[in-house]
Amino acid sequence: MHIVADENIPLLNEFFADFGEITLVEGRSMTAADVAEADILLVRSVTRVDAQLLAGSKVKFVGTATIGTDHIDQDYLQDAGIGFKSAPGCNAQAVVDYVLSALSVLVDERGIGFTDVSVGIVGVGSVGLLLRRRLEEMGVTVLAVDPFKDPEEVGELVTLDEALQADVVTLHTPLTRDGEHPTWHLIDQQRLAQMKPDASLINAGRGAVVDNAALLEHMQNNRDFEAILDVWENEPELDLNLMHRCLLATPHIAGYSLDGKMRGTEYVYQGLCEFFGLPVRRKLAQFLPEPGVKRVNFSDQVPVHQALRTAIRAAYEIRVDDGVMRTAMKRSDNLKATFDHLRKNYPLRRDIPTLRVGVPAKCHDLHEALTAAGFDVRTK
Ligand SMILES: NC(=O)C1=CN([C@@H]2O[C@H](COP(=O)(O)OP(=O)(O)OC[C@H]3O[C@@H](n4cnc5c(N)ncnc54)[C@H](O)[C@@H]3O)[C@@H](O)[C@H]2O)C=CC1
Ligand SMILES: O=C(O)C(=O)[C@H](O)COP(=O)(O)O
């Protein structure tokens, strides 16, 4: 069989070489000519997969190594009898780590602790639910909203109006344009006006869930309002004025831990095996390397809040990604290419649970707080 795959999918040979020859293609510029002779198409979020790309091709199966599926015309795939598999939850942990790192910066900026803020979570799926569990175990007040979920399964839910009253609102919905509760421009001028004037908005979902022009205008009129954006309306195009006004800005890398990306490949491989009725022979654990940073130790002198933010930032330091993006954009004469270059050349990062943290046996509060945040805590 012939496989055409986005060149940015990791472990392609390790997982898929047994299926046939693999041709690598640049995902964003993939054309119908690239896929015409393919039996299997493997993509990431930057390839629009629809009739325009696939009509007349031999493609029997499409896999996307991503959580999001807004780039896939699933109705077309179904009508055309083409198999499909995405990677639900593959990088949820990485996005949670991103939000925890962002929160650590926000509370530092305000000279407060994690438990001094309330967090509104919009969308309580893989990412939102994991985030909710981590935050609540850390003692943070959460106001969660999800019109499609049952509180029996995801915990107490509030209305969007109520969630928007939180100190920090973080968005984890898919991008949808129709149905009962579409998310396109869910956060618009009116909703922004409902938020506290000194609130913070985090978007690590999809750019167009926020009306970016309205957000910039809102921030120009409310100097204490902060935004942390990983995703941008119309990316890889970017409104530089919006980026400059954001407290933290990153190039759609919230989910880019090595664990998350490789897990995405594994989930698609499993879907492909199922589709063709073949046994699953490969497992991610065969290929994941040892973490670069393996252990952080704390003494009994460190306050819990300080240990938490140090450990979170040892695992993932959002300010580095923010700095790299700002510098690259400043020097760039092609913003779209720079945005994609930053993503393609993203440095190695591991999920929080891969970091072992040593704490003295007598420090029960510290043990509890770090465990709540997801670390592999050991007493020493
Ligand atoms: N920045 C990044 O690198 C990444 C971004 N994402 C984005 O994050 C999104 C969420 O990821 P998951 O939690 O894994 O997806 P999921 O599908 O597990 O959960 C999404 C949740 O949003 C809810 N939802 C839908 N419409 C809503 C609305 N109008 N209001 C409130 N809730 C609504 C759904 O009911 C569902 O529970 C993905 O669709 C993807 O677009 C995902 C991974 C990485
Ligand atoms: O999984 C998702 O959904 C994401 O947003 C991915 O992290 C995006 O990564 P790319 O597919 O654009 O490389």
CSV table of C-alpha atoms and ligand atoms in Angstrom, one decimal:
chain,number,residue,atom,x,y,z
A,1,MET,CA,0.0,0.0,0.0
A,2,HIS,CA,1.1,3.6,-0.5
A,3,ILE,CA,1.0,6.0,2.4
A,4,VAL,CA,1.1,9.8,2.0
A,5,ALA,CA,1.9,11.5,5.3
A,6,ASP,CA,2.5,14.9,6.8
A,7,GLU,CA,6.3,15.2,7.3
A,8,ASN,CA,5.7,16.5,10.8
A,9,ILE,CA,4.1,13.3,12.1
A,10,PRO,CA,6.7,11.6,14.4
A,11,LEU,CA,7.5,7.9,14.3
A,12,LEU,CA,6.1,7.3,10.8
A,13,ASN,CA,8.5,4.6,9.9
A,14,GLU,CA,8.4,2.9,13.3
A,15,PHE,CA,4.6,2.6,13.2
A,16,PHE,CA,3.7,2.4,9.5
A,17,ALA,CA,6.6,1.0,7.5
A,18,ASP,CA,4.9,-2.5,7.5
A,19,PHE,CA,1.9,-1.1,5.7
A,20,GLY,CA,3.9,0.0,2.6
A,21,GLU,CA,5.9,2.8,1.1
A,22,ILE,CA,5.6,6.2,2.9
A,23,THR,CA,5.8,9.5,1.0
A,24,LEU,CA,6.3,12.6,3.1
A,25,VAL,CA,4.5,15.8,2.1
A,26,GLU,CA,4.4,19.3,3.6
A,27,GLY,CA,1.1,19.3,5.4
A,28,ARG,CA,-0.1,22.9,4.8
A,29,SER,CA,0.4,22.8,1.1
A,30,MET,CA,-0.7,19.2,0.4
A,31,THR,CA,-2.6,19.0,-2.9
A,32,ALA,CA,-4.9,16.5,-4.7
A,33,ALA,CA,-2.0,15.5,-6.9
A,34,ASP,CA,0.0,14.6,-3.8
A,35,VAL,CA,-2.6,12.1,-2.6
A,36,ALA,CA,-4.1,10.8,-5.9
A,37,GLU,CA,-2.2,7.5,-5.7
A,38,ALA,CA,-2.3,7.0,-2.0
A,39,ASP,CA,-4.2,4.3,-0.2
A,40,ILE,CA,-3.7,5.8,3.2
A,41,LEU,CA,-3.5,9.5,4.1
A,42,LEU,CA,-2.0,10.6,7.4
A,43,VAL,CA,-2.4,14.3,8.4
A,44,ARG,CA,-2.1,16.8,11.2
A,45,SER,CA,-4.3,19.8,11.8
A,46,VAL,CA,-2.9,22.0,8.9
A,47,THR,CA,-4.3,19.9,6.0
A,48,ARG,CA,-7.9,20.5,5.0
A,49,VAL,CA,-9.2,17.0,4.1
A,50,ASP,CA,-12.3,17.2,1.9
A,51,ALA,CA,-13.7,16.4,-1.5
A,52,GLN,CA,-11.3,18.9,-3.1
A,53,LEU,CA,-8.3,17.0,-1.8
A,54,LEU,CA,-9.7,13.4,-2.1
A,55,ALA,CA,-12.2,13.2,-4.9
A,56,GLY,CA,-10.8,10.8,-7.6
A,57,SER,CA,-8.0,9.5,-5.3
A,58,LYS,CA,-7.6,5.9,-4.2
A,59,VAL,CA,-7.5,6.8,-0.5
A,60,LYS,CA,-9.3,4.3,1.7
A,61,PHE,CA,-8.3,5.5,5.1
A,62,VAL,CA,-7.6,8.9,6.6
A,63,GLY,CA,-5.9,9.4,10.0
A,64,THR,CA,-5.2,12.6,11.8
A,65,ALA,CA,-2.7,12.5,14.6
A,66,THR,CA,-4.5,15.3,16.4
A,67,ILE,CA,-7.4,15.8,18.9
A,68,GLY,CA,-9.0,18.5,16.8
A,69,THR,CA,-11.0,17.4,13.7
A,70,ASP,CA,-12.3,20.8,12.4
A,71,HIS,CA,-9.9,20.4,9.3
A,72,ILE,CA,-11.6,17.1,8.3
A,73,ASP,CA,-14.9,16.9,6.3
A,74,GLN,CA,-16.1,13.8,8.1
A,75,ASP,CA,-19.5,13.8,6.2
A,76,TYR,CA,-17.6,13.6,3.0
A,77,LEU,CA,-15.4,10.7,4.3
A,78,GLN,CA,-18.4,8.8,5.4
A,79,ASP,CA,-20.3,9.3,2.1
A,80,ALA,CA,-17.2,8.3,0.2
A,81,GLY,CA,-16.8,5.1,2.3
A,82,ILE,CA,-13.3,6.3,3.5
A,83,GLY,CA,-12.2,5.0,7.0
A,84,PHE,CA,-11.3,7.7,9.5
A,85,LYS,CA,-9.5,7.9,12.8
A,86,SER,CA,-8.4,10.9,14.9
A,87,ALA,CA,-6.4,10.8,18.2
A,88,PRO,CA,-8.8,11.9,20.9
A,89,GLY,CA,-7.0,12.9,24.1
A,90,CYS,CA,-3.5,12.2,22.7
A,91,ASN,CA,-2.0,15.5,23.8
A,92,ALA,CA,-4.6,16.5,26.5
A,93,GLN,CA,-1.9,16.3,29.2
A,94,ALA,CA,0.4,18.7,27.3
A,95,VAL,CA,-2.4,21.3,27.0
A,96,VAL,CA,-3.1,20.9,30.7
A,97,ASP,CA,0.6,21.5,31.4
A,98,TYR,CA,0.5,24.6,29.1
A,99,VAL,CA,-2.5,26.0,31.2
A,100,LEU,CA,-0.8,25.2,34.5
A,101,SER,CA,2.4,27.0,33.3
A,102,ALA,CA,0.3,30.0,32.1
A,103,LEU,CA,-1.6,30.1,35.4
A,104,SER,CA,1.7,30.1,37.3
A,105,VAL,CA,2.8,33.2,35.4
A,106,LEU,CA,-0.6,34.9,35.9
A,107,VAL,CA,-0.6,34.4,39.7
A,108,ASP,CA,3.1,35.5,39.9
A,109,GLU,CA,2.2,38.7,38.1
A,110,ARG,CA,-0.4,39.4,40.6
A,111,GLY,CA,1.7,38.3,43.6
A,112,ILE,CA,-0.9,35.7,44.7
A,113,GLY,CA,-1.1,31.9,44.9
A,114,PHE,CA,-2.9,29.3,42.7
A,115,THR,CA,-5.7,29.0,45.3
A,116,ASP,CA,-6.4,32.7,45.2
A,117,VAL,CA,-7.9,32.6,41.7
A,118,SER,CA,-11.1,31.0,40.3
A,119,VAL,CA,-10.8,29.3,36.9
A,120,GLY,CA,-13.7,29.1,34.4
A,121,ILE,CA,-13.2,26.1,32.1
A,122,VAL,CA,-15.2,26.2,28.8
A,123,GLY,CA,-15.5,22.7,27.4
A,124,VAL,CA,-15.1,19.7,29.8
A,125,GLY,CA,-13.8,17.0,27.4
A,126,SER,CA,-10.4,15.3,27.5
A,127,VAL,CA,-8.5,18.5,28.2
A,128,GLY,CA,-11.1,20.4,30.2
A,129,LEU,CA,-11.8,17.4,32.5
A,130,LEU,CA,-8.2,16.6,33.2
A,131,LEU,CA,-7.5,20.3,33.9
A,132,ARG,CA,-10.5,20.4,36.2
A,133,ARG,CA,-9.3,17.4,38.2
A,134,ARG,CA,-5.8,18.8,38.5
A,135,LEU,CA,-7.0,22.3,39.6
A,136,GLU,CA,-9.6,21.1,42.1
A,137,GLU,CA,-7.0,18.7,43.6
A,138,MET,CA,-4.7,21.7,43.9
A,139,GLY,CA,-7.5,23.6,45.8
A,140,VAL,CA,-8.4,26.0,42.9
A,141,THR,CA,-12.1,26.9,42.5
A,142,VAL,CA,-13.4,25.8,39.1
A,143,LEU,CA,-16.5,27.0,37.3
A,144,ALA,CA,-17.0,24.6,34.4
A,145,VAL,CA,-19.4,24.8,31.5
A,146,ASP,CA,-20.3,22.3,28.8
A,147,PRO,CA,-23.8,22.0,27.4
A,148,PHE,CA,-23.1,18.5,26.0
A,149,LYS,CA,-21.9,16.9,29.3
A,150,ASP,CA,-23.7,15.2,32.2
A,151,PRO,CA,-22.6,16.6,35.6
A,152,GLU,CA,-22.7,13.0,36.9
A,153,GLU,CA,-19.7,12.3,34.7
A,154,VAL,CA,-17.7,15.6,34.7
A,155,GLY,CA,-18.8,17.2,38.0
A,156,GLU,CA,-20.8,20.3,38.7
A,157,LEU,CA,-21.5,22.5,35.7
A,158,VAL,CA,-22.5,26.2,35.5
A,159,THR,CA,-23.8,28.4,32.7
A,160,LEU,CA,-21.4,30.2,30.4
A,161,ASP,CA,-22.5,33.5,32.0
A,162,GLU,CA,-21.5,32.2,35.4
A,163,ALA,CA,-18.2,30.7,34.1
A,164,LEU,CA,-17.3,34.1,32.6
A,165,GLN,CA,-17.3,35.5,36.1
A,166,ALA,CA,-14.1,33.6,37.0
A,167,ASP,CA,-10.7,35.4,37.4
A,168,VAL,CA,-9.3,33.2,34.6
A,169,VAL,CA,-11.3,31.8,31.7
A,170,THR,CA,-9.7,29.0,29.7
A,171,LEU,CA,-11.2,27.6,26.4
A,172,HIS,CA,-11.2,23.9,25.5
A,173,THR,CA,-14.0,23.4,23.0
A,174,PRO,CA,-13.7,22.2,19.5
A,175,LEU,CA,-14.3,24.7,16.7
A,176,THR,CA,-17.8,24.2,15.5
A,177,ARG,CA,-19.9,26.4,13.2
A,178,ASP,CA,-23.3,24.8,13.5
A,179,GLY,CA,-25.4,22.6,15.8
A,180,GLU,CA,-27.1,23.8,19.0
A,181,HIS,CA,-24.0,25.4,20.6
A,182,PRO,CA,-21.5,26.5,17.9
A,183,THR,CA,-18.2,27.7,19.2
A,184,TRP,CA,-17.1,30.0,16.3
A,185,HIS,CA,-16.7,33.4,18.0
A,186,LEU,CA,-18.2,32.1,21.2
A,187,ILE,CA,-16.1,34.7,23.0
A,188,ASP,CA,-17.1,37.9,21.2
A,189,GLN,CA,-17.4,41.6,22.2
A,190,GLN,CA,-20.5,40.9,24.3
A,191,ARG,CA,-19.0,38.0,26.2
A,192,LEU,CA,-15.8,39.8,26.8
A,193,ALA,CA,-17.7,42.7,28.3
A,194,GLN,CA,-19.3,40.2,30.7
A,195,MET,CA,-15.9,39.2,32.1
A,196,LYS,CA,-14.3,41.0,35.0
A,197,PRO,CA,-12.3,44.0,33.8
A,198,ASP,CA,-9.1,42.5,35.3
A,199,ALA,CA,-9.8,38.9,34.2
A,200,SER,CA,-7.5,36.7,32.1
A,201,LEU,CA,-8.5,34.7,29.0
A,202,ILE,CA,-6.5,31.6,27.9
A,203,ASN,CA,-7.2,30.1,24.5
A,204,ALA,CA,-5.4,26.8,23.7
A,205,GLY,CA,-8.3,25.4,21.8
A,206,ARG,CA,-8.9,26.9,18.3
A,207,GLY,CA,-8.2,30.5,17.3
A,208,ALA,CA,-11.6,31.3,15.9
A,209,VAL,CA,-13.4,30.4,19.2
A,210,VAL,CA,-12.4,34.0,20.1
A,211,ASP,CA,-13.3,37.0,17.9
A,212,ASN,CA,-9.6,38.1,17.8
A,213,ALA,CA,-10.5,41.7,16.6
A,214,ALA,CA,-13.0,42.1,19.4
A,215,LEU,CA,-10.4,40.8,21.9
A,216,LEU,CA,-7.8,43.3,20.8
A,217,GLU,CA,-10.3,46.1,21.1
A,218,HIS,CA,-11.4,44.9,24.5
A,219,MET,CA,-7.8,44.9,25.7
A,220,GLN,CA,-7.1,48.3,24.3
A,221,ASN,CA,-10.1,49.6,26.4
A,222,ASN,CA,-9.3,47.5,29.5
A,223,ARG,CA,-5.7,47.8,30.5
A,224,ASP,CA,-6.0,45.2,33.3
A,225,PHE,CA,-7.5,42.5,31.1
A,226,GLU,CA,-4.9,39.9,30.0
A,227,ALA,CA,-4.9,37.3,27.3
A,228,ILE,CA,-2.7,34.2,26.8
A,229,LEU,CA,-3.1,32.9,23.3
A,230,ASP,CA,-1.7,29.7,21.8
A,231,VAL,CA,-4.1,29.7,18.9
A,232,TRP,CA,-5.0,32.5,16.5
A,233,GLU,CA,-7.8,33.3,14.2
A,234,ASN,CA,-6.6,32.6,10.6
A,235,GLU,CA,-3.3,31.1,11.7
A,236,PRO,CA,-0.6,30.9,10.4
A,237,GLU,CA,-1.5,34.5,9.8
A,238,LEU,CA,-1.2,36.6,12.9
A,239,ASP,CA,-2.3,40.0,14.0
A,240,LEU,CA,0.9,41.4,15.4
A,241,ASN,CA,-0.9,44.1,17.4
A,242,LEU,CA,-2.8,41.3,19.2
A,243,MET,CA,0.4,39.3,19.8
A,244,HIS,CA,2.1,42.4,21.3
A,245,ARG,CA,-0.8,43.1,23.6
A,246,CYS,CA,-1.0,39.5,24.9
A,247,LEU,CA,0.6,38.6,28.2
A,248,LEU,CA,1.9,35.4,26.7
A,249,ALA,CA,1.8,34.4,23.0
A,250,THR,CA,2.8,31.0,21.5
A,251,PRO,CA,2.5,29.5,18.0
A,252,HIS,CA,-0.1,26.7,18.5
A,253,ILE,CA,2.2,24.5,20.5
A,254,ALA,CA,0.2,23.8,23.7
A,255,GLY,CA,-0.2,20.2,22.7
A,256,TYR,CA,3.4,19.8,21.4
A,257,SER,CA,4.9,17.5,24.1
A,258,LEU,CA,6.9,14.6,22.6
A,259,ASP,CA,4.5,12.3,24.5
A,260,GLY,CA,1.4,14.0,23.1
A,261,LYS,CA,2.7,14.0,19.5
A,262,MET,CA,3.9,10.4,19.6
A,263,ARG,CA,0.7,9.3,21.3
A,264,GLY,CA,-1.2,10.9,18.4
A,265,THR,CA,0.7,8.7,15.9
A,266,GLU,CA,0.1,5.6,18.1
A,267,TYR,CA,-3.7,6.2,18.2
A,268,VAL,CA,-3.9,6.6,14.4
A,269,TYR,CA,-1.8,3.4,14.0
A,270,GLN,CA,-4.2,1.5,16.2
A,271,GLY,CA,-7.1,2.9,14.2
A,272,LEU,CA,-5.5,1.8,10.9
A,273,CYS,CA,-4.8,-1.8,12.3
A,274,GLU,CA,-8.5,-2.0,13.3
A,275,PHE,CA,-9.6,-0.7,9.9
A,276,PHE,CA,-7.6,-3.4,8.0
A,277,GLY,CA,-8.2,-6.1,10.6
A,278,LEU,CA,-4.5,-6.4,11.5
A,279,PRO,CA,-3.0,-7.1,14.9
A,280,VAL,CA,-1.5,-4.2,16.9
A,281,ARG,CA,2.2,-5.0,17.0
A,282,ARG,CA,3.8,-1.6,18.0
A,283,LYS,CA,3.4,0.2,21.2
A,284,LEU,CA,4.5,3.8,22.0
A,285,ALA,CA,6.5,2.7,25.1
A,286,GLN,CA,8.9,1.0,22.6
A,287,PHE,CA,9.9,4.4,21.2
A,288,LEU,CA,9.5,7.0,23.9
A,289,PRO,CA,13.0,8.1,25.1
A,290,GLU,CA,14.0,8.8,28.7
A,291,PRO,CA,13.0,12.3,29.8
A,292,GLY,CA,15.9,14.8,29.5
A,293,VAL,CA,15.1,16.2,33.0
A,294,LYS,CA,14.4,13.2,35.2
A,295,ARG,CA,14.1,14.5,38.8
A,296,VAL,CA,13.7,17.7,40.7
A,297,ASN,CA,14.3,17.7,44.5
A,298,PHE,CA,12.9,20.1,47.1
A,299,SER,CA,14.0,20.7,50.7
A,300,ASP,CA,11.7,21.2,53.6
A,301,GLN,CA,12.5,25.0,53.4
A,302,VAL,CA,10.5,25.6,50.2
A,303,PRO,CA,7.0,27.1,50.5
A,304,VAL,CA,4.3,24.9,48.7
A,305,HIS,CA,3.4,27.6,46.2
A,306,GLN,CA,7.0,28.2,45.2
A,307,ALA,CA,7.7,24.5,44.8
A,308,LEU,CA,4.6,24.1,42.6
A,309,ARG,CA,5.5,26.8,40.2
A,310,THR,CA,9.2,25.7,40.1
A,311,ALA,CA,8.2,22.1,39.3
A,312,ILE,CA,5.6,23.2,36.7
A,313,ARG,CA,8.1,25.4,35.0
A,314,ALA,CA,10.8,22.7,35.2
A,315,ALA,CA,8.5,20.5,33.2
A,316,TYR,CA,7.2,23.3,30.9
A,317,GLU,CA,8.3,26.9,30.8
A,318,ILE,CA,5.7,28.9,28.8
A,319,ARG,CA,7.7,32.1,29.0
A,320,VAL,CA,10.5,30.5,26.9
A,321,ASP,CA,8.0,29.8,24.1
A,322,ASP,CA,6.6,33.3,24.4
A,323,GLY,CA,10.0,34.9,24.2
A,324,VAL,CA,11.1,32.8,21.2
A,325,MET,CA,7.9,33.6,19.3
A,326,ARG,CA,8.2,37.4,20.0
A,327,THR,CA,11.8,37.5,18.9
A,328,ALA,CA,11.2,35.4,15.8
A,329,MET,CA,8.2,37.5,14.8
A,330,LYS,CA,10.1,40.7,15.3
A,331,ARG,CA,12.9,39.5,12.9
A,332,SER,CA,10.5,37.9,10.4
A,333,ASP,CA,9.8,39.2,6.9
A,334,ASN,CA,7.3,36.3,6.4
A,335,LEU,CA,5.1,35.9,9.5
A,336,LYS,CA,3.2,32.8,8.2
A,337,ALA,CA,6.5,31.0,7.4
A,338,THR,CA,7.9,32.0,10.7
A,339,PHE,CA,4.8,30.7,12.6
A,340,ASP,CA,5.2,27.3,10.9
A,341,HIS,CA,9.0,27.2,11.3
A,342,LEU,CA,8.6,27.7,15.0
A,343,ARG,CA,6.1,24.8,15.1
A,344,LYS,CA,8.2,22.5,12.9
A,345,ASN,CA,11.3,23.1,14.9
A,346,TYR,CA,9.7,23.0,18.3
A,347,PRO,CA,12.2,21.8,21.0
A,348,LEU,CA,11.7,18.6,22.9
A,349,ARG,CA,9.3,18.8,25.8
A,350,ARG,CA,7.9,16.1,28.1
A,351,ASP,CA,4.6,15.8,30.0
A,352,ILE,CA,4.4,16.7,33.7
A,353,PRO,CA,3.9,13.1,34.8
A,354,THR,CA,7.3,12.1,33.4
A,355,LEU,CA,9.0,14.4,35.9
A,356,ARG,CA,9.9,12.7,39.2
A,357,VAL,CA,9.8,15.1,42.2
A,358,GLY,CA,11.6,14.4,45.5
A,359,VAL,CA,10.1,15.8,48.7
A,360,PRO,CA,11.1,15.3,52.3
A,361,ALA,CA,8.9,12.6,54.0
A,362,LYS,CA,7.6,15.1,56.6
A,363,CYS,CA,6.3,17.6,54.0
A,364,HIS,CA,2.8,16.3,53.5
A,365,ASP,CA,1.3,19.5,52.1
A,366,LEU,CA,4.1,19.7,49.5
A,367,HIS,CA,3.6,16.0,48.6
A,368,GLU,CA,-0.1,16.5,48.2
A,369,ALA,CA,0.1,19.7,46.1
A,370,LEU,CA,2.7,18.3,43.7
A,371,THR,CA,0.8,15.0,43.3
A,372,ALA,CA,-2.4,17.0,42.6
A,373,ALA,CA,-0.6,18.9,39.8
A,374,GLY,CA,0.3,15.5,38.2
A,375,PHE,CA,4.0,15.0,39.2
A,376,ASP,CA,5.5,11.6,40.0
A,377,VAL,CA,6.2,12.5,43.6
A,378,ARG,CA,8.7,10.4,45.7
A,379,THR,CA,9.7,10.9,49.3
A,380,LYS,CA,13.4,11.2,50.1
B,1,LIG,N1,-3.5,24.2,21.2
B,1,LIG,C1,-3.3,22.9,20.9
B,1,LIG,O1,-2.1,22.6,20.7
B,1,LIG,C2,-4.4,21.9,21.0
B,1,LIG,C3,-5.7,22.3,20.8
B,1,LIG,N2,-6.7,21.4,20.9
B,1,LIG,C4,-8.1,21.9,20.7
B,1,LIG,O2,-8.7,21.7,22.0
B,1,LIG,C5,-10.0,21.2,21.7
B,1,LIG,C6,-10.5,20.5,22.9
B,1,LIG,O3,-9.8,19.3,23.1
B,1,LIG,P1,-10.4,18.0,23.9
B,1,LIG,O4,-10.8,18.4,25.3
B,1,LIG,O5,-9.5,16.9,23.7
B,1,LIG,O6,-11.7,17.8,23.0
B,1,LIG,P2,-13.0,17.0,23.5
B,1,LIG,O7,-13.8,16.7,22.2
B,1,LIG,O8,-12.6,15.8,24.3
B,1,LIG,O9,-13.8,18.0,24.4
B,1,LIG,C7,-14.4,19.2,23.9
B,1,LIG,C8,-15.5,19.5,24.8
B,1,LIG,O10,-16.0,20.8,24.5
B,1,LIG,C9,-17.4,20.7,24.6
B,1,LIG,N3,-18.2,21.7,23.9
B,1,LIG,C10,-18.5,21.7,22.6
B,1,LIG,N4,-19.2,22.9,22.3
B,1,LIG,C11,-19.2,23.6,23.5
B,1,LIG,C12,-19.7,24.9,23.8
B,1,LIG,N5,-20.4,25.6,22.9
B,1,LIG,N6,-19.6,25.3,25.1
B,1,LIG,C13,-18.9,24.6,26.0
B,1,LIG,N7,-18.4,23.3,25.7
B,1,LIG,C14,-18.6,22.9,24.5
B,1,LIG,C15,-17.8,19.3,24.2
B,1,LIG,O11,-19.0,18.9,24.7
B,1,LIG,C16,-16.6,18.5,24.8
B,1,LIG,O12,-16.9,18.0,26.1
B,1,LIG,C17,-9.9,20.3,20.5
B,1,LIG,O13,-11.1,20.2,19.7
B,1,LIG,C18,-8.8,21.0,19.7
B,1,LIG,O14,-9.4,21.9,18.7
B,1,LIG,C19,-6.4,20.1,21.3
B,1,LIG,C20,-5.1,19.7,21.5
B,1,LIG,C21,-4.0,20.6,21.3
B,2,LIG,O1,-4.3,17.9,18.5
B,2,LIG,C1,-4.7,19.0,18.1
B,2,LIG,O2,-5.9,19.2,18.0
B,2,LIG,C2,-3.8,20.2,17.9
B,2,LIG,O3,-4.2,21.3,18.0
B,2,LIG,C3,-2.4,19.8,17.6
B,2,LIG,O4,-1.6,19.9,18.7
B,2,LIG,C4,-2.0,20.7,16.5
B,2,LIG,O5,-0.8,20.3,16.0
B,2,LIG,P1,-0.6,20.2,14.4
B,2,LIG,O6,-1.5,19.1,13.9
B,2,LIG,O7,-1.0,21.5,13.8
B,2,LIG,O8,0.9,19.9,14.2
